[in-house]
XYZ file of C-alpha atoms in Angstrom:
554
model
C -0.321 -0.390 -0.318
C 1.344 3.215 -0.911
C 1.862 5.671 2.335
C -0.698 8.369 1.828
C 1.072 11.146 4.187
C 4.399 10.801 1.509
C 2.125 10.923 -1.177
C 0.334 13.966 -0.426
C 3.214 15.686 -0.333
C 4.542 14.439 -3.360
C 1.192 15.557 -4.991
C 0.862 19.037 -3.611
C 5.196 19.651 -4.814
C 3.417 18.064 -8.452
C 0.572 20.103 -8.758
C 0.712 22.989 -7.067
C 4.198 24.374 -6.812
C 3.744 28.080 -7.087
C 0.994 28.118 -4.775
C 1.976 29.000 -1.029
C 2.817 26.428 1.671
C 3.931 28.568 4.545
C 4.014 32.243 4.998
C 6.575 32.632 8.242
C 6.400 35.999 9.812
C 9.410 37.193 11.699
C 9.476 40.213 14.380
C 8.695 43.169 13.082
C 6.288 41.619 10.622
C 8.293 40.472 8.455
C 7.885 38.011 6.135
C 8.770 35.586 4.320
C 6.940 33.088 1.469
C 7.540 29.662 0.876
C 5.892 27.858 -1.819
C 5.564 24.131 -2.184
C 8.593 24.411 -4.786
C 10.488 26.097 -2.171
C 9.944 23.502 0.164
C 10.760 20.115 -1.906
C 14.088 22.495 -2.924
C 14.528 22.653 0.838
C 13.881 19.094 1.569
C 16.063 17.940 -1.294
C 18.913 19.768 -0.137
C 18.069 17.905 3.417
C 17.791 14.203 2.061
C 21.513 14.942 0.461
C 22.868 16.662 3.462
C 21.307 13.522 5.933
C 22.715 11.135 3.196
C 26.360 12.691 3.330
C 26.737 12.734 6.932
C 26.601 8.846 7.220
C 23.200 9.195 8.990
C 22.127 6.020 10.483
C 19.080 5.047 8.392
C 15.845 5.477 9.634
C 16.818 6.795 13.234
C 16.034 9.392 14.716
C 16.754 13.233 13.550
C 16.801 15.963 16.112
C 15.977 19.741 14.748
C 17.080 22.205 16.890
C 16.227 25.319 15.092
C 14.714 29.014 15.521
C 12.036 30.517 13.541
C 13.413 30.302 10.153
C 12.649 28.864 6.657
C 14.466 25.590 7.050
C 12.301 24.574 9.366
C 9.651 22.982 7.812
C 12.102 21.390 4.678
C 14.600 19.859 7.826
C 11.551 17.939 9.484
C 9.857 16.779 6.213
C 12.771 16.490 4.217
C 14.273 13.523 6.995
C 11.018 12.232 7.041
C 10.917 11.904 3.081
C 14.274 10.339 3.006
C 13.394 7.653 5.627
C 14.368 9.282 9.160
C 12.008 9.833 11.700
C 12.753 14.078 12.763
C 12.019 15.341 15.679
C 11.356 19.006 16.679
C 13.584 20.133 19.523
C 13.252 23.449 21.562
C 16.264 26.084 21.711
C 17.192 27.784 24.892
C 15.732 31.482 25.379
C 17.829 34.330 25.871
C 16.527 33.722 29.784
C 17.207 30.532 30.139
C 21.110 29.465 31.522
C 22.642 27.911 27.996
C 24.997 25.693 29.451
C 22.234 24.367 32.435
C 20.136 23.866 29.499
C 22.667 21.774 27.321
C 23.543 19.856 30.195
C 19.835 18.855 31.100
C 19.558 16.819 27.896
C 22.400 14.142 28.365
C 20.111 11.563 29.414
C 18.089 12.172 26.509
C 20.458 11.555 23.820
C 21.689 8.745 25.851
C 18.335 7.250 26.003
C 17.282 7.960 22.108
C 20.866 7.795 20.741
C 19.960 10.304 17.700
C 21.096 9.568 14.307
C 21.569 13.082 13.613
C 21.482 16.586 14.762
C 19.885 19.475 12.359
C 21.107 23.157 14.020
C 22.650 26.322 13.172
C 26.156 27.194 14.137
C 25.341 29.170 16.831
C 23.483 26.504 19.070
C 25.903 24.308 17.907
C 28.698 25.755 19.720
C 26.706 26.252 22.674
C 25.675 22.574 22.850
C 29.805 22.366 22.985
C 30.489 24.349 25.027
C 27.896 22.389 27.715
C 29.447 19.544 26.719
C 26.345 17.697 25.085
C 27.501 14.470 24.154
C 26.078 13.882 21.343
C 25.934 10.277 21.260
C 27.508 9.628 17.629
C 25.225 11.706 15.889
C 25.728 13.524 12.585
C 25.870 16.737 12.729
C 24.514 18.953 9.991
C 24.589 22.554 10.127
C 21.676 24.573 8.105
C 24.026 26.665 7.212
C 25.153 24.313 4.321
C 22.656 23.423 3.167
C 22.445 25.888 0.824
C 25.228 23.881 -0.964
C 22.512 21.106 -1.841
C 19.792 23.430 -2.782
C 19.671 22.673 -6.392
C 19.801 18.852 -6.170
C 16.383 17.111 -7.162
C 14.799 14.986 -4.455
C 15.080 11.844 -3.973
C 12.514 8.849 -4.063
C 13.850 8.112 -0.664
C 13.488 4.385 1.501
C 10.265 2.876 1.001
C 8.194 4.033 4.519
C 5.504 1.659 4.907
C 2.220 2.833 7.207
C 3.260 1.147 10.553
C 6.870 3.203 9.945
C 7.680 5.796 12.366
C 6.494 9.020 10.862
C 8.419 11.123 12.899
C 8.652 11.497 17.370
C 6.943 14.251 19.597
C 8.748 15.293 22.412
C 6.816 16.292 25.225
C 7.328 19.152 27.424
C 8.694 19.026 31.220
C 11.779 18.918 32.556
C 13.927 19.001 29.813
C 16.148 15.478 30.975
C 12.843 13.664 31.177
C 11.033 14.250 27.990
C 9.311 11.069 26.455
C 9.393 10.759 22.834
C 6.265 9.722 21.772
C 6.476 7.512 18.537
C 3.735 8.239 16.159
C 3.119 6.078 12.652
C 1.898 7.196 9.250
C -1.277 5.116 9.796
C -1.833 6.965 12.841
C -0.902 10.364 11.732
C -3.434 9.875 8.095
C -6.348 8.019 10.422
C -5.896 11.577 13.354
C -6.048 14.055 9.715
C -9.119 11.854 8.338
C -10.891 11.864 10.903
C -10.122 15.632 12.419
C -9.709 17.432 9.542
C -13.664 16.128 8.834
C -15.090 17.549 11.912
C -13.541 20.922 11.357
C -14.630 20.709 7.605
C -10.945 21.654 6.556
C -10.580 22.856 3.060
C -8.746 24.729 0.786
C -10.631 27.824 1.318
C -8.927 27.620 4.799
C -6.000 29.477 6.406
C -4.420 28.674 9.610
C -2.953 31.957 11.358
C -0.507 30.616 14.467
C 1.720 31.493 16.396
C 2.458 27.744 18.175
C 6.368 26.607 18.901
C 6.498 23.677 16.094
C 7.859 21.579 18.996
C 4.466 20.394 20.879
C 1.847 18.618 19.644
C -0.885 21.680 19.249
C 1.750 23.554 16.873
C 3.262 20.504 15.051
C 0.168 18.355 14.244
C -2.892 21.443 13.963
C -0.839 24.021 12.330
C 2.022 22.123 10.680
C 1.061 17.959 9.559
C -2.333 18.332 9.192
C -2.710 21.537 6.948
C 0.374 20.122 5.123
C -1.091 16.989 3.810
C -4.044 18.847 3.015
C -2.689 21.964 1.348
C -4.117 24.840 3.476
C -2.315 27.724 3.637
C -0.421 28.165 6.526
C 0.511 31.459 8.611
C 3.248 31.111 11.154
C 4.054 34.122 13.177
C 7.554 33.225 15.490
C 6.905 32.185 19.494
C 9.015 34.661 21.097
C 7.837 37.732 19.154
C 4.587 37.063 19.566
C 5.236 37.137 23.052
C 6.319 40.718 23.058
C 4.240 41.493 20.286
C 0.888 39.827 20.879
C -1.587 41.793 18.553
C 0.519 40.642 15.518
C -1.223 37.048 15.718
C -4.449 39.521 14.780
C -2.853 41.646 12.239
C -2.126 38.789 10.545
C -5.375 37.273 10.890
C -6.720 40.383 9.111
C -3.907 40.672 6.455
C -4.725 36.717 5.105
C -8.821 36.502 6.296
C -7.668 33.940 8.416
C -10.099 31.373 9.358
C -8.563 28.682 12.369
C -6.353 29.514 15.022
C -5.252 27.166 18.051
C -4.206 28.406 21.471
C -3.895 27.472 24.648
C -5.895 28.902 27.630
C -3.250 31.422 28.796
C -3.479 33.250 25.928
C -6.867 33.706 25.470
C -6.582 35.431 28.919
C -3.140 37.732 27.519
C -4.867 38.717 24.484
C -8.104 39.943 26.529
C -5.792 41.686 29.053
C -4.200 43.218 26.499
C -6.505 45.086 24.556
C -5.374 49.038 24.914
C -8.331 50.884 25.792
C -9.513 53.213 22.503
C -7.032 51.607 20.923
C -6.760 50.254 17.020
C -9.560 47.745 16.200
C -8.935 44.464 14.175
C -10.995 42.550 11.597
C -11.416 39.284 12.929
C -14.508 38.133 11.367
C -13.196 35.547 8.983
C -11.689 33.360 12.089
C -14.588 30.342 12.041
C -12.939 28.893 15.279
C -10.647 29.766 18.006
C -9.794 26.460 19.489
C -9.222 26.691 23.200
C -6.732 23.518 23.971
C -3.788 22.135 25.732
C -4.746 23.381 29.483
C -8.329 23.407 30.792
C -10.678 25.284 28.822
C -12.120 27.882 31.414
C -15.553 29.589 30.268
C -14.336 32.542 31.572
C -11.452 33.492 29.550
C -13.455 32.208 26.337
C -15.749 34.852 27.489
C -13.232 37.481 28.482
C -11.967 37.061 24.604
C -15.405 37.083 23.110
C -16.395 40.067 24.839
C -12.996 42.192 24.296
C -13.182 41.310 20.831
C -16.983 41.191 19.844
C -16.014 44.741 18.033
C -13.565 43.130 16.139
C -16.155 39.832 14.794
C -15.181 37.359 16.904
C -18.919 36.143 17.243
C -19.849 33.477 20.359
C -19.901 30.717 18.103
C -16.398 31.072 17.156
C -15.311 29.994 20.741
C -14.473 26.389 20.894
C -12.376 23.911 22.646
C -10.592 20.938 21.755
C -9.146 17.864 24.394
C -5.894 16.886 22.616
C -2.385 14.805 23.518
C 0.529 13.655 21.683
C -0.183 9.817 22.279
C -3.343 10.340 20.302
C -1.493 12.445 17.749
C -3.137 15.304 18.286
C -7.153 15.690 18.782
C -9.484 13.413 21.022
C -12.627 14.932 20.654
C -13.294 18.883 19.600
C -16.773 20.800 19.767
C -18.790 21.081 16.974
C -18.304 24.618 15.352
C -21.464 25.501 14.164
C -22.437 26.360 18.107
C -20.732 27.596 21.107
C -19.622 24.858 23.188
C -22.500 23.263 25.695
C -21.862 24.402 29.511
C -22.085 22.417 32.572
C -23.217 23.907 36.279
C -22.175 21.281 38.822
C -21.453 20.726 42.783
C -18.090 21.515 43.160
C -17.593 18.470 45.871
C -18.795 16.040 43.034
C -16.387 16.945 40.592
C -13.844 13.950 42.148
C -12.436 10.617 41.193
C -15.623 7.775 41.875
C -18.427 10.731 42.247
C -21.614 11.115 39.685
C -21.624 14.741 38.985
C -24.824 16.527 40.379
C -25.903 19.698 40.327
C -25.150 22.197 43.112
C -27.873 22.417 45.976
C -28.955 25.713 47.203
C -25.544 27.964 48.163
C -23.534 24.807 47.860
C -20.459 25.997 46.062
C -20.527 24.922 41.954
C -18.078 24.981 39.593
C -19.209 25.929 35.287
C -17.472 23.593 32.649
C -16.997 23.842 29.295
C -17.696 20.257 26.934
C -14.405 18.980 24.812
C -17.021 17.653 22.279
C -17.829 14.613 21.059
C -14.713 11.810 20.463
C -13.966 11.656 16.810
C -14.842 9.724 14.786
C -12.496 6.306 15.483
C -11.945 7.394 18.353
C -13.075 5.572 21.572
C -13.314 6.974 25.044
C -14.110 5.876 28.621
C -13.773 6.536 32.123
C -12.510 4.083 34.221
C -11.904 3.580 38.015
C -8.929 2.656 39.722
C -9.411 -0.818 38.460
C -9.728 0.252 35.281
C -13.224 -1.087 35.225
C -15.778 1.228 33.733
C -17.852 4.024 34.525
C -20.985 4.473 34.085
C -22.151 8.601 32.183
C -21.664 11.404 34.941
C -19.085 9.353 36.818
C -15.978 10.801 37.149
C -12.841 8.834 36.454
C -9.764 8.283 34.881
C -9.708 9.521 30.593
C -8.689 5.660 28.607
C -8.751 6.059 25.280
C -8.670 3.123 21.959
C -8.336 4.718 18.515
C -6.157 3.632 14.861
C -4.161 6.713 15.849
C -2.732 6.157 18.862
C 0.848 6.362 19.148
C 3.018 3.609 18.755
C 5.181 3.718 22.261
C 7.726 5.885 24.005
C 10.790 5.880 22.113
C 13.348 3.979 23.926
C 11.349 3.153 26.599
C 9.504 0.517 26.492
C 8.340 -0.186 30.538
C 6.899 2.899 30.566
C 5.010 2.097 27.426
C 3.572 -0.492 28.760
C 2.718 1.221 31.681
C 0.646 3.617 29.573
C -0.535 1.357 26.641
C -2.127 -1.667 28.079
C -4.269 -4.275 26.406
C -4.379 -1.208 22.891
C -5.802 1.234 25.108
C -3.754 4.433 26.838
C -4.435 5.513 29.927
C -4.264 9.446 29.878
C -3.789 10.156 33.369
C -6.634 12.965 33.203
C -9.600 12.715 34.461
C -13.173 13.593 33.629
C -16.641 12.632 32.645
C -18.835 11.405 29.502
C -22.413 13.744 29.985
C -25.034 13.448 26.610
C -21.572 11.844 24.012
C -19.718 14.648 25.043
C -16.427 14.527 27.073
C -15.509 16.921 30.267
C -11.836 16.546 30.987
C -11.219 18.107 34.610
C -7.385 18.394 34.981
C -4.133 15.751 35.701
C -4.808 13.385 38.393
C -1.621 14.304 39.382
C -2.851 18.101 39.895
C -4.333 16.560 43.179
C -3.923 17.902 46.546
C -5.112 16.479 49.736
C -5.398 18.424 52.658
C -7.109 17.333 55.825
C -9.085 14.740 53.088
C -10.372 17.842 51.238
C -9.725 17.146 47.365
C -8.387 20.428 45.659
C -7.939 20.597 41.640
C -4.406 22.638 41.557
C -5.599 24.343 38.172
C -8.340 25.247 40.501
C -6.961 27.040 42.853
C -4.533 28.343 40.502
C -6.910 30.279 38.850
C -8.892 31.669 41.644
C -5.657 33.459 42.957
C -4.715 34.805 39.668
C -7.878 37.122 40.611
C -6.742 38.082 44.084
C -5.509 41.994 43.359
C -1.898 42.335 43.535
C -1.345 38.550 41.774
C 0.069 38.307 38.651
C -2.836 36.506 36.458
C -1.765 33.369 35.420
C 1.909 33.087 37.755
C 0.873 31.589 40.348
C 1.365 27.819 41.831
C 0.000 25.600 43.906
C 1.238 22.869 45.139
C 0.908 20.401 47.803
C 3.581 19.409 50.318
C 3.439 16.390 52.878
C 3.487 17.368 55.843
C 4.077 14.546 58.562
C 2.219 17.029 61.783
C -0.917 16.187 60.111
C -0.505 13.627 58.225
C -1.361 15.078 55.216
C -0.640 17.262 52.378
C -0.058 21.112 53.261
C -1.380 23.352 50.551
C 1.918 25.785 49.561
C 1.026 29.164 47.090
C 3.882 30.597 45.246
C 2.818 33.937 43.506
C 4.223 36.512 41.704
C 3.414 40.398 42.613
C 1.446 42.211 40.083
C 3.944 44.930 38.053
C 2.840 48.321 39.866
C 0.660 46.980 42.342
C 0.401 48.661 45.448
C -1.027 46.345 47.657
C 2.064 45.321 50.698
C 3.232 41.879 51.036
C 1.267 41.426 54.081
C -1.998 42.849 52.895
C -1.281 40.581 49.693
C -0.554 37.522 51.694
C -3.853 38.005 54.090
C -5.640 38.413 50.840
C -4.596 34.732 49.412
C -5.647 33.116 52.316
C -8.996 34.545 52.722
C -9.766 33.757 49.308
C -8.352 30.010 50.127
C -10.427 29.826 52.960
C -13.613 31.001 51.661
C -13.796 29.558 48.648
C -12.115 25.525 49.277
C -12.093 26.113 52.885
C -8.807 25.714 53.612
C -5.397 27.347 54.931
C -2.790 27.372 53.324
C 0.589 26.350 54.993
C 2.726 28.702 52.902
C 2.343 31.842 50.952
C 5.247 33.008 49.130
C 5.099 36.222 46.706
C 7.718 36.245 44.331
C 9.258 39.002 41.826
C 7.847 39.176 38.419
C 9.870 36.212 36.286
C 10.536 33.933 39.306
C 8.224 31.052 38.780
C 9.748 28.536 36.160
C 7.508 27.447 32.503
C 8.333 24.421 30.856
C 8.854 24.345 27.271
C 5.918 24.726 26.059
C 5.411 27.936 27.965
C 3.489 26.195 30.941
C 4.465 26.990 34.549
C 6.079 23.878 35.797
C 4.607 22.752 39.711
C 7.390 20.406 40.086
C 10.008 22.465 39.054
C 8.804 26.069 41.236
C 8.454 23.390 44.303
C 11.922 22.334 43.852
C 12.867 25.701 42.971
C 10.931 27.304 46.858
C 12.571 24.355 48.357
C 16.063 24.989 47.153
C 16.176 28.643 48.428
C 14.387 27.646 51.508
C 17.363 25.224 52.274
């Protein structure tokens, strides 16, 4: 059987060579247009360089490149040439490059990559840190221009069961999981997800997301590339400094689809200039909230902030996705706003049936993640992996034709998570009227004196406290041997220019916790802006920040 994904790329090369594959937007709005013909030439140069480097056939090729045109040809070229590529993040200006590369040593030892494609400056940083590349061939992207005139070779025969590429998870650098995805799984995901979205040649996907995480990689590169949908890709680091550049590109290119994590909706809504420039965003069929917990209040604030720009309520959509399912598991139908469910907060815990709140009882408003995609079976299971009835909270377990092939170089981890053809996600949720509702990670649960708290819920509420920088707060549980339970520790960054004194801010945080959650914190640590550690996906890392707090205290 022909490899449908690779055949789709080759068909675009032949049939639409001058059509735009991607508009890459650099800081300041500088645009580089990459046609399908440009992409083919870049892929050919990558194949020539890999063949000439002696890279082990069929091995993993790590792509350490910043926002530059060769990003795409390095990835697809390795794939077309018979290797399994993987996008990897480079250190930011705020990170210690030496520590960053040292932390990659275990990753290199575990996967033993066939090759590394990078630029000279990044390679120098690796070498200065003493990073052992474990025999990987090294290709400097600056040298690819020498092979730019080569024709694209047929490449090795790739069956559908072969690994197309590897998605390395975020988190602590040395412990990244390599999610290996077959061509068959990728094609099945594209078929299912494109159908759910009604994706077609009329669409334009606008994204600032990095390609080394599944939302940017699949939704904003792998999927549109197979279907020939135009991509507008902004520099992720430039977007942080210029958030409204996303709207400028949507307006300019009549963008129709845009995926973002929940924090980005809050970030953009908070930065609307009073009486400032408006943007024409009416072309967007869907702003899709994904990757984090989808919060009704976040989408409401975003839609209200940009209603005058043409953002309609039905454009606010949700998706539940994870790399082990290639990407999307469930997606809200785009014809109407997502369904909402008001539930008693006390019922949103594993093993309990979700119920309506009683008079005066604390309640939580939830957003659906949508029905499962075609070909995806979702069931909710208890601690013994036994199925639970609709409306009961348990672990989300998945079965589909587009699950991953395993964690690269980690058979024991694979066996623990992929059992009997089903994947145990580690996420809590429930099904209601055929729709999936996601409550968060099981390891986000903090138990204080028998009371179950979800860290993300605590953080969301504390972000509203005056004097706390929104989105820059962490709630973690620390074992307290004196009480035989966990103690709640909060680390919060002070809001810029806030007049609230530290003593008053700690009191306000404690009062909020006591009022909303009936919990007294063991410690409230106030820190300066920028103190909190983020993962490479931009999420605040609870584990790393707790370790930093304990280290500072020790």
